[in-house]
């Protein structure tokens, strides 16, 4: 049996491995970089942004989201009118695992203060972000079938946050936009103040 | 400094109405933060140090088991747990 040596490019461009064919792809769509920005928005249909039925699943990656205001929450909302309004009705759940740097507190629990019940408000992705230079929040948000005219729009976020008072907070948020209209834009912002720095990338899952 | 949106990479300045809305929001947020009382450290320290709820209830049951008066006072609690212990003995 011969040994096949794969380079990174070979793996990246693979369409099949042995008998496994039709490998999927994670397609980069757009990167937005915050620079004292109040909001970061991805709107379908311009500047190379795709958020329609091209892909059945989209993934947003959050890299070192840093707030301008201490203890602000990192939040998001959906739009069905190309970003004119971010006010889709949502029902969500939120739980966390947390551990303090000095080991004085740790736990796992549901957070009733972070969830929504049929609310159009911005949804908390992670909370209490610190403004120390090294503090930030990173993670991902998956959004499924945003342009479906039949189904509600499910989303799942997993993030970790170096919280303002010294906790590592692993946040698990999930829920759905309770609409059968196509979601064609997503906005991210802090609950107060600007997004000082950080970047968000959008990918389509083919 | 004027605020802005970043929409698909394009910088869009806030309107006057948006500036006013965010000014009010930030003022309200700052006032709310100023009124938050810090959670005392002992709360989280105790929370992580307590035995599990199950262990606490088990200790309670065994204390009742040693005292006929308590057995009578907490009859339903005592008997319902005892019934499970009898049905599933340690060496059963």
PDB file of N, CA and C in Angstrom, chain B:
ATOM      1  N   UNK B   1     -17.517  62.618  20.352  1.00  0.00           N
ATOM      2  CA  UNK B   1     -17.213  62.120  19.016  1.00  0.00           C
ATOM      3  C   UNK B   1     -18.446  61.443  18.418  1.00  0.00           C
ATOM      4  N   UNK B   2     -18.703  61.754  17.161  1.00  0.00           N
ATOM      5  CA  UNK B   2     -19.898  61.208  16.526  1.00  0.00           C
ATOM      6  C   UNK B   2     -19.802  59.695  16.400  1.00  0.00           C
ATOM      7  N   UNK B   3     -20.933  59.050  16.603  1.00  0.00           N
ATOM      8  CA  UNK B   3     -20.979  57.591  16.489  1.00  0.00           C
ATOM      9  C   UNK B   3     -21.203  57.192  15.031  1.00  0.00           C
ATOM     10  N   UNK B   4     -20.928  55.922  14.762  1.00  0.00           N
ATOM     11  CA  UNK B   4     -21.177  55.439  13.402  1.00  0.00           C
ATOM     12  C   UNK B   4     -21.591  53.967  13.405  1.00  0.00           C
ATOM     13  N   UNK B   5     -22.281  53.584  12.329  1.00  0.00           N
ATOM     14  CA  UNK B   5     -22.553  52.177  12.049  1.00  0.00           C
ATOM     15  C   UNK B   5     -21.473  51.685  11.087  1.00  0.00           C
ATOM     16  N   UNK B   6     -21.148  50.411  11.213  1.00  0.00           N
ATOM     17  CA  UNK B   6     -20.345  49.751  10.184  1.00  0.00           C
ATOM     18  C   UNK B   6     -21.270  48.735   9.519  1.00  0.00           C
ATOM     19  N   UNK B   7     -21.717  49.082   8.292  1.00  0.00           N
ATOM     20  CA  UNK B   7     -22.671  48.228   7.579  1.00  0.00           C
ATOM     21  C   UNK B   7     -21.965  47.633   6.367  1.00  0.00           C
ATOM     22  N   UNK B   8     -21.708  46.362   6.416  1.00  0.00           N
ATOM     23  CA  UNK B   8     -20.999  45.662   5.330  1.00  0.00           C
ATOM     24  C   UNK B   8     -19.632  46.292   5.046  1.00  0.00           C
ATOM     25  N   UNK B   9     -19.050  46.934   6.060  1.00  0.00           N
ATOM     26  CA  UNK B   9     -17.751  47.566   5.875  1.00  0.00           C
ATOM     27  C   UNK B   9     -17.817  49.047   5.533  1.00  0.00           C
ATOM     28  N   UNK B  10     -19.019  49.552   5.344  1.00  0.00           N
ATOM     29  CA  UNK B  10     -19.185  50.974   5.045  1.00  0.00           C
ATOM     30  C   UNK B  10     -19.491  51.743   6.333  1.00  0.00           C
ATOM     31  N   UNK B  11     -18.811  52.844   6.546  1.00  0.00           N
ATOM     32  CA  UNK B  11     -19.024  53.653   7.740  1.00  0.00           C
ATOM     33  C   UNK B  11     -20.185  54.622   7.490  1.00  0.00           C
ATOM     34  N   UNK B  12     -21.218  54.489   8.320  1.00  0.00           N
ATOM     35  CA  UNK B  12     -22.415  55.324   8.164  1.00  0.00           C
ATOM     36  C   UNK B  12     -22.615  56.123   9.450  1.00  0.00           C
ATOM     37  N   UNK B  13     -22.446  57.446   9.389  1.00  0.00           N
ATOM     38  CA  UNK B  13     -22.603  58.260  10.604  1.00  0.00           C
ATOM     39  C   UNK B  13     -24.019  58.177  11.167  1.00  0.00           C
ATOM     40  N   UNK B  14     -24.129  58.299  12.476  1.00  0.00           N
ATOM     41  CA  UNK B  14     -25.435  58.335  13.132  1.00  0.00           C
ATOM     42  C   UNK B  14     -26.205  59.574  12.701  1.00  0.00           C
ATOM     43  N   UNK B  15     -27.519  59.451  12.661  1.00  0.00           N
ATOM     44  CA  UNK B  15     -28.370  60.625  12.496  1.00  0.00           C
ATOM     45  C   UNK B  15     -28.460  61.336  13.843  1.00  0.00           C
ATOM     46  N   UNK B  16     -28.973  62.538  13.833  1.00  0.00           N
ATOM     47  CA  UNK B  16     -29.146  63.278  15.095  1.00  0.00           C
ATOM     48  C   UNK B  16     -30.071  62.519  16.035  1.00  0.00           C
ATOM     49  N   UNK B  17     -31.120  61.934  15.471  1.00  0.00           N
ATOM     50  CA  UNK B  17     -32.078  61.178  16.302  1.00  0.00           C
ATOM     51  C   UNK B  17     -31.405  59.969  16.941  1.00  0.00           C
ATOM     52  N   UNK B  18     -30.551  59.291  16.171  1.00  0.00           N
ATOM     53  CA  UNK B  18     -29.852  58.136  16.724  1.00  0.00           C
ATOM     54  C   UNK B  18     -28.885  58.559  17.825  1.00  0.00           C
ATOM     55  N   UNK B  19     -28.188  59.675  17.601  1.00  0.00           N
ATOM     56  CA  UNK B  19     -27.262  60.183  18.632  1.00  0.00           C
ATOM     57  C   UNK B  19     -28.018  60.462  19.926  1.00  0.00           C
ATOM     58  N   UNK B  20     -29.173  61.110  19.806  1.00  0.00           N
ATOM     59  CA  UNK B  20     -29.961  61.453  20.998  1.00  0.00           C
ATOM     60  C   UNK B  20     -30.437  60.184  21.712  1.00  0.00           C
ATOM     61  N   UNK B  21     -30.856  59.202  20.918  1.00  0.00           N
ATOM     62  CA  UNK B  21     -31.344  57.951  21.504  1.00  0.00           C
ATOM     63  C   UNK B  21     -30.219  57.232  22.249  1.00  0.00           C
ATOM     64  N   UNK B  22     -29.038  57.187  21.654  1.00  0.00           N
ATOM     65  CA  UNK B  22     -27.916  56.485  22.298  1.00  0.00           C
ATOM     66  C   UNK B  22     -27.383  57.263  23.493  1.00  0.00           C
ATOM     67  N   UNK B  23     -27.425  58.605  23.411  1.00  0.00           N
ATOM     68  CA  UNK B  23     -27.020  59.404  24.578  1.00  0.00           C
ATOM     69  C   UNK B  23     -27.905  59.060  25.771  1.00  0.00           C
ATOM     70  N   UNK B  24     -29.214  59.007  25.514  1.00  0.00           N
ATOM     71  CA  UNK B  24     -30.167  58.701  26.594  1.00  0.00           C
ATOM     72  C   UNK B  24     -29.950  57.294  27.127  1.00  0.00           C
ATOM     73  N   UNK B  25     -29.690  56.355  26.225  1.00  0.00           N
ATOM     74  CA  UNK B  25     -29.465  54.967  26.623  1.00  0.00           C
ATOM     75  C   UNK B  25     -28.210  54.843  27.493  1.00  0.00           C
ATOM     76  N   UNK B  26     -27.151  55.533  27.082  1.00  0.00           N
ATOM     77  CA  UNK B  26     -25.900  55.439  27.846  1.00  0.00           C
ATOM     78  C   UNK B  26     -26.028  56.115  29.208  1.00  0.00           C
ATOM     79  N   UNK B  27     -26.795  57.213  29.251  1.00  0.00           N
ATOM     80  CA  UNK B  27     -27.008  57.892  30.533  1.00  0.00           C
ATOM     81  C   UNK B  27     -27.776  56.967  31.481  1.00  0.00           C
ATOM     82  N   UNK B  28     -28.825  56.333  30.964  1.00  0.00           N
ATOM     83  CA  UNK B  28     -29.631  55.428  31.788  1.00  0.00           C
ATOM     84  C   UNK B  28     -28.793  54.233  32.249  1.00  0.00           C
ATOM     85  N   UNK B  29     -27.938  53.733  31.367  1.00  0.00           N
ATOM     86  CA  UNK B  29     -27.095  52.592  31.705  1.00  0.00           C
ATOM     87  C   UNK B  29     -26.109  52.960  32.819  1.00  0.00           C
ATOM     88  N   UNK B  30     -25.503  54.140  32.694  1.00  0.00           N
ATOM     89  CA  UNK B  30     -24.535  54.594  33.715  1.00  0.00           C
ATOM     90  C   UNK B  30     -25.213  54.760  35.059  1.00  0.00           C
ATOM     91  N   UNK B  31     -26.436  55.300  35.043  1.00  0.00           N
ATOM     92  CA  UNK B  31     -27.173  55.485  36.307  1.00  0.00           C
ATOM     93  C   UNK B  31     -27.522  54.138  36.923  1.00  0.00           C
ATOM     94  N   UNK B  32     -27.930  53.182  36.078  1.00  0.00           N
ATOM     95  CA  UNK B  32     -28.279  51.849  36.584  1.00  0.00           C
ATOM     96  C   UNK B  32     -27.054  51.165  37.177  1.00  0.00           C
ATOM     97  N   UNK B  33     -25.911  51.303  36.503  1.00  0.00           N
ATOM     98  CA  UNK B  33     -24.675  50.685  37.002  1.00  0.00           C
ATOM     99  C   UNK B  33     -24.271  51.275  38.343  1.00  0.00           C
ATOM    100  N   UNK B  34     -24.479  52.597  38.492  1.00  0.00           N
ATOM    101  CA  UNK B  34     -24.090  53.260  39.736  1.00  0.00           C
ATOM    102  C   UNK B  34     -24.926  52.776  40.908  1.00  0.00           C
ATOM    103  N   UNK B  35     -26.134  52.298  40.621  1.00  0.00           N
ATOM    104  CA  UNK B  35     -27.039  51.860  41.689  1.00  0.00           C
ATOM    105  C   UNK B  35     -26.916  50.382  42.023  1.00  0.00           C
ATOM    106  N   UNK B  36     -26.092  49.658  41.275  1.00  0.00           N
ATOM    107  CA  UNK B  36     -25.937  48.224  41.551  1.00  0.00           C
ATOM    108  C   UNK B  36     -25.040  48.030  42.768  1.00  0.00           C
ATOM    109  N   UNK B  37     -25.547  47.272  43.731  1.00  0.00           N
ATOM    110  CA  UNK B  37     -24.727  46.971  44.902  1.00  0.00           C
ATOM    111  C   UNK B  37     -23.946  45.690  44.632  1.00  0.00           C
ATOM    112  N   UNK B  38     -22.636  45.700  44.883  1.00  0.00           N
ATOM    113  CA  UNK B  38     -21.845  44.503  44.612  1.00  0.00           C
ATOM    114  C   UNK B  38     -22.309  43.321  45.462  1.00  0.00           C
ATOM    115  N   UNK B  39     -22.298  42.138  44.858  1.00  0.00           N
ATOM    116  CA  UNK B  39     -22.684  40.930  45.583  1.00  0.00           C
ATOM    117  C   UNK B  39     -21.584  40.562  46.576  1.00  0.00           C
ATOM    118  N   UNK B  40     -21.943  40.395  47.872  1.00  0.00           N
ATOM    119  CA  UNK B  40     -20.913  40.035  48.854  1.00  0.00           C
ATOM    120  C   UNK B  40     -20.198  38.737  48.462  1.00  0.00           C
ATOM    121  N   UNK B  41     -18.897  38.696  48.724  1.00  0.00           N
ATOM    122  CA  UNK B  41     -18.086  37.543  48.322  1.00  0.00           C
ATOM    123  C   UNK B  41     -18.541  36.263  49.003  1.00  0.00           C
ATOM    124  N   UNK B  42     -19.039  36.391  50.266  1.00  0.00           N
ATOM    125  CA  UNK B  42     -19.383  35.177  51.012  1.00  0.00           C
ATOM    126  C   UNK B  42     -20.483  34.367  50.312  1.00  0.00           C
ATOM    127  N   UNK B  43     -21.314  35.048  49.505  1.00  0.00           N
ATOM    128  CA  UNK B  43     -22.417  34.323  48.849  1.00  0.00           C
ATOM    129  C   UNK B  43     -21.877  33.256  47.896  1.00  0.00           C
ATOM    130  N   UNK B  44     -20.955  33.645  47.031  1.00  0.00           N
ATOM    131  CA  UNK B  44     -20.413  32.653  46.094  1.00  0.00           C
ATOM    132  C   UNK B  44     -19.522  31.648  46.820  1.00  0.00           C
ATOM    133  N   UNK B  45     -18.827  32.114  47.885  1.00  0.00           N
ATOM    134  CA  UNK B  45     -17.978  31.188  48.640  1.00  0.00           C
ATOM    135  C   UNK B  45     -18.820  30.108  49.314  1.00  0.00           C
ATOM    136  N   UNK B  46     -19.938  30.521  49.914  1.00  0.00           N
ATOM    137  CA  UNK B  46     -20.812  29.532  50.560  1.00  0.00           C
ATOM    138  C   UNK B  46     -21.435  28.606  49.518  1.00  0.00           C
ATOM    139  N   UNK B  47     -21.871  29.204  48.397  1.00  0.00           N
ATOM    140  CA  UNK B  47     -22.566  28.426  47.371  1.00  0.00           C
ATOM    141  C   UNK B  47     -21.699  27.267  46.876  1.00  0.00           C
ATOM    142  N   UNK B  48     -20.409  27.552  46.667  1.00  0.00           N
ATOM    143  CA  UNK B  48     -19.549  26.485  46.144  1.00  0.00           C
ATOM    144  C   UNK B  48     -19.080  25.531  47.242  1.00  0.00           C
ATOM    145  N   UNK B  49     -19.259  25.933  48.521  1.00  0.00           N
ATOM    146  CA  UNK B  49     -18.772  25.080  49.622  1.00  0.00           C
ATOM    147  C   UNK B  49     -19.852  24.185  50.218  1.00  0.00           C
ATOM    148  N   UNK B  50     -21.137  24.551  50.050  1.00  0.00           N
ATOM    149  CA  UNK B  50     -22.213  23.738  50.627  1.00  0.00           C
ATOM    150  C   UNK B  50     -22.211  22.327  50.043  1.00  0.00           C
ATOM    151  N   UNK B  51     -22.614  21.323  50.850  1.00  0.00           N
ATOM    152  CA  UNK B  51     -22.841  19.976  50.271  1.00  0.00           C
ATOM    153  C   UNK B  51     -23.982  20.068  49.251  1.00  0.00           C
ATOM    154  N   UNK B  52     -24.077  19.075  48.402  1.00  0.00           N
ATOM    155  CA  UNK B  52     -25.154  19.073  47.414  1.00  0.00           C
ATOM    156  C   UNK B  52     -26.504  19.021  48.131  1.00  0.00           C
ATOM    157  N   UNK B  53     -27.555  19.472  47.420  1.00  0.00           N
ATOM    158  CA  UNK B  53     -28.896  19.459  48.019  1.00  0.00           C
ATOM    159  C   UNK B  53     -29.266  18.030  48.439  1.00  0.00           C
ATOM    160  N   UNK B  54     -28.904  17.052  47.618  1.00  0.00           N
ATOM    161  CA  UNK B  54     -29.213  15.659  47.942  1.00  0.00           C
ATOM    162  C   UNK B  54     -28.547  15.225  49.239  1.00  0.00           C
ATOM    163  N   UNK B  55     -27.268  15.592  49.399  1.00  0.00           N
ATOM    164  CA  UNK B  55     -26.550  15.231  50.629  1.00  0.00           C
ATOM    165  C   UNK B  55     -27.158  15.936  51.838  1.00  0.00           C
ATOM    166  N   UNK B  56     -27.569  17.186  51.651  1.00  0.00           N
ATOM    167  CA  UNK B  56     -28.189  17.924  52.755  1.00  0.00           C
ATOM    168  C   UNK B  56     -29.483  17.232  53.197  1.00  0.00           C
ATOM    169  N   UNK B  57     -30.299  16.828  52.215  1.00  0.00           N
ATOM    170  CA  UNK B  57     -31.564  16.156  52.550  1.00  0.00           C
ATOM    171  C   UNK B  57     -31.307  14.809  53.207  1.00  0.00           C
ATOM    172  N   UNK B  58     -30.266  14.109  52.768  1.00  0.00           N
ATOM    173  CA  UNK B  58     -29.935  12.813  53.357  1.00  0.00           C
ATOM    174  C   UNK B  58     -29.526  12.983  54.814  1.00  0.00           C
ATOM    175  N   UNK B  59     -28.718  14.056  55.087  1.00  0.00           N
ATOM    176  CA  UNK B  59     -28.326  14.321  56.479  1.00  0.00           C
ATOM    177  C   UNK B  59     -29.560  14.631  57.331  1.00  0.00           C
ATOM    178  N   UNK B  60     -30.485  15.384  56.723  1.00  0.00           N
ATOM    179  CA  UNK B  60     -31.710  15.729  57.432  1.00  0.00           C
ATOM    180  C   UNK B  60     -32.521  14.475  57.760  1.00  0.00           C
ATOM    181  N   UNK B  61     -32.630  13.583  56.780  1.00  0.00           N
ATOM    182  CA  UNK B  61     -33.411  12.351  56.995  1.00  0.00           C
ATOM    183  C   UNK B  61     -32.794  11.514  58.111  1.00  0.00           C
ATOM    184  N   UNK B  62     -31.472  11.394  58.093  1.00  0.00           N
ATOM    185  CA  UNK B  62     -30.820  10.580  59.137  1.00  0.00           C
ATOM    186  C   UNK B  62     -30.960  11.215  60.514  1.00  0.00           C
ATOM    187  N   UNK B  63     -30.992  12.532  60.578  1.00  0.00           N
ATOM    188  CA  UNK B  63     -31.224  13.195  61.865  1.00  0.00           C
ATOM    189  C   UNK B  63     -32.625  12.896  62.371  1.00  0.00           C
ATOM    190  N   UNK B  64     -33.595  12.951  61.454  1.00  0.00           N
ATOM    191  CA  UNK B  64     -34.979  12.635  61.834  1.00  0.00           C
ATOM    192  C   UNK B  64     -35.083  11.178  62.273  1.00  0.00           C
ATOM    193  N   UNK B  65     -34.337  10.324  61.592  1.00  0.00           N
ATOM    194  CA  UNK B  65     -34.367   8.882  61.878  1.00  0.00           C
ATOM    195  C   UNK B  65     -33.920   8.580  63.310  1.00  0.00           C
ATOM    196  N   UNK B  66     -33.118   9.477  63.892  1.00  0.00           N
ATOM    197  CA  UNK B  66     -32.603   9.265  65.252  1.00  0.00           C
ATOM    198  C   UNK B  66     -33.544   9.814  66.321  1.00  0.00           C
ATOM    199  N   UNK B  67     -34.642  10.425  65.901  1.00  0.00           N
ATOM    200  CA  UNK B  67     -35.475  11.138  66.874  1.00  0.00           C
ATOM    201  C   UNK B  67     -36.964  10.822  66.639  1.00  0.00           C
ATOM    202  N   UNK B  68     -37.578  10.011  67.529  1.00  0.00           N
ATOM    203  CA  UNK B  68     -38.985   9.616  67.338  1.00  0.00           C
ATOM    204  C   UNK B  68     -39.937  10.807  67.219  1.00  0.00           C
ATOM    205  N   UNK B  69     -39.638  11.874  67.968  1.00  0.00           N
ATOM    206  CA  UNK B  69     -40.527  13.041  67.924  1.00  0.00           C
ATOM    207  C   UNK B  69     -40.492  13.671  66.532  1.00  0.00           C
ATOM    208  N   UNK B  70     -39.276  13.786  65.981  1.00  0.00           N
ATOM    209  CA  UNK B  70     -39.143  14.370  64.633  1.00  0.00           C
ATOM    210  C   UNK B  70     -39.763  13.459  63.575  1.00  0.00           C
ATOM    211  N   UNK B  71     -39.651  12.154  63.800  1.00  0.00           N
ATOM    212  CA  UNK B  71     -40.262  11.203  62.864  1.00  0.00           C
ATOM    213  C   UNK B  71     -41.758  11.465  62.761  1.00  0.00           C
ATOM    214  N   UNK B  72     -42.353  11.744  63.903  1.00  0.00           N
ATOM    215  CA  UNK B  72     -43.790  12.009  63.926  1.00  0.00           C
ATOM    216  C   UNK B  72     -44.109  13.358  63.279  1.00  0.00           C
ATOM    217  N   UNK B  73     -43.296  14.346  63.591  1.00  0.00           N
ATOM    218  CA  UNK B  73     -43.549  15.699  63.072  1.00  0.00           C
ATOM    219  C   UNK B  73     -43.372  15.762  61.552  1.00  0.00           C
ATOM    220  N   UNK B  74     -42.384  15.036  61.064  1.00  0.00           N
ATOM    221  CA  UNK B  74     -42.109  15.076  59.613  1.00  0.00           C
ATOM    222  C   UNK B  74     -42.413  13.716  58.983  1.00  0.00           C
ATOM    223  N   UNK B  75     -43.575  13.176  59.416  1.00  0.00           N
ATOM    224  CA  UNK B  75     -43.972  11.811  59.072  1.00  0.00           C
ATOM    225  C   UNK B  75     -43.924  11.546  57.552  1.00  0.00           C
ATOM    226  N   UNK B  76     -44.566  12.411  56.782  1.00  0.00           N
ATOM    227  CA  UNK B  76     -44.700  12.157  55.332  1.00  0.00           C
ATOM    228  C   UNK B  76     -43.323  12.171  54.646  1.00  0.00           C
ATOM    229  N   UNK B  77     -42.513  13.183  54.993  1.00  0.00           N
ATOM    230  CA  UNK B  77     -41.156  13.288  54.435  1.00  0.00           C
ATOM    231  C   UNK B  77     -40.344  12.048  54.807  1.00  0.00           C
ATOM    232  N   UNK B  78     -40.396  11.699  56.111  1.00  0.00           N
ATOM    233  CA  UNK B  78     -39.596  10.582  56.605  1.00  0.00           C
ATOM    234  C   UNK B  78     -40.017   9.257  55.960  1.00  0.00           C
ATOM    235  N   UNK B  79     -41.324   9.020  55.950  1.00  0.00           N
ATOM    236  CA  UNK B  79     -41.823   7.724  55.477  1.00  0.00           C
ATOM    237  C   UNK B  79     -41.643   7.556  53.964  1.00  0.00           C
ATOM    238  N   UNK B  80     -41.806   8.623  53.215  1.00  0.00           N
ATOM    239  CA  UNK B  80     -41.687   8.496  51.756  1.00  0.00           C
ATOM    240  C   UNK B  80     -40.257   8.135  51.359  1.00  0.00           C
ATOM    241  N   UNK B  81     -39.281   8.677  52.093  1.00  0.00           N
ATOM    242  CA  UNK B  81     -37.877   8.344  51.783  1.00  0.00           C
ATOM    243  C   UNK B  81     -37.530   6.963  52.321  1.00  0.00           C
ATOM    244  N   UNK B  82     -38.072   6.663  53.508  1.00  0.00           N
ATOM    245  CA  UNK B  82     -37.810   5.344  54.099  1.00  0.00           C
ATOM    246  C   UNK B  82     -38.350   4.235  53.185  1.00  0.00           C
ATOM    247  N   UNK B  83     -39.523   4.476  52.582  1.00  0.00           N
ATOM    248  CA  UNK B  83     -40.130   3.470  51.698  1.00  0.00           C
ATOM    249  C   UNK B  83     -39.189   3.137  50.527  1.00  0.00           C
ATOM    250  N   UNK B  84     -38.510   4.160  50.018  1.00  0.00           N
ATOM    251  CA  UNK B  84     -37.559   3.932  48.909  1.00  0.00           C
ATOM    252  C   UNK B  84     -36.363   3.120  49.403  1.00  0.00           C
ATOM    253  N   UNK B  85     -35.871   3.478  50.606  1.00  0.00           N
ATOM    254  CA  UNK B  85     -34.726   2.757  51.161  1.00  0.00           C
ATOM    255  C   UNK B  85     -35.051   1.288  51.411  1.00  0.00           C
ATOM    256  N   UNK B  86     -36.289   1.028  51.876  1.00  0.00           N
ATOM    257  CA  UNK B  86     -36.704  -0.361  52.143  1.00  0.00           C
ATOM    258  C   UNK B  86     -36.829  -1.123  50.832  1.00  0.00           C
ATOM    259  N   UNK B  87     -37.412  -0.441  49.827  1.00  0.00           N
ATOM    260  CA  UNK B  87     -37.625  -1.118  48.540  1.00  0.00           C
ATOM    261  C   UNK B  87     -36.293  -1.430  47.856  1.00  0.00           C
ATOM    262  N   UNK B  88     -35.321  -0.550  48.041  1.00  0.00           N
ATOM    263  CA  UNK B  88     -33.996  -0.735  47.412  1.00  0.00           C
ATOM    264  C   UNK B  88     -32.911  -0.731  48.482  1.00  0.00           C
ATOM    265  N   UNK B  89     -32.799  -1.831  49.248  1.00  0.00           N
ATOM    266  CA  UNK B  89     -31.802  -1.865  50.342  1.00  0.00           C
ATOM    267  C   UNK B  89     -30.368  -1.810  49.800  1.00  0.00           C
ATOM    268  N   UNK B  90     -29.443  -1.350  50.662  1.00  0.00           N
ATOM    269  CA  UNK B  90     -28.040  -1.211  50.256  1.00  0.00           C
ATOM    270  C   UNK B  90     -27.472  -2.496  49.715  1.00  0.00           C
ATOM    271  N   UNK B  91     -27.805  -3.590  50.385  1.00  0.00           N
ATOM    272  CA  UNK B  91     -27.239  -4.873  49.964  1.00  0.00           C
ATOM    273  C   UNK B  91     -28.275  -5.711  49.196  1.00  0.00           C
ATOM    274  N   UNK B  92     -29.228  -5.007  48.590  1.00  0.00           N
ATOM    275  CA  UNK B  92     -30.310  -5.716  47.926  1.00  0.00           C
ATOM    276  C   UNK B  92     -29.928  -6.273  46.579  1.00  0.00           C
TER     277      UNK B  92
END
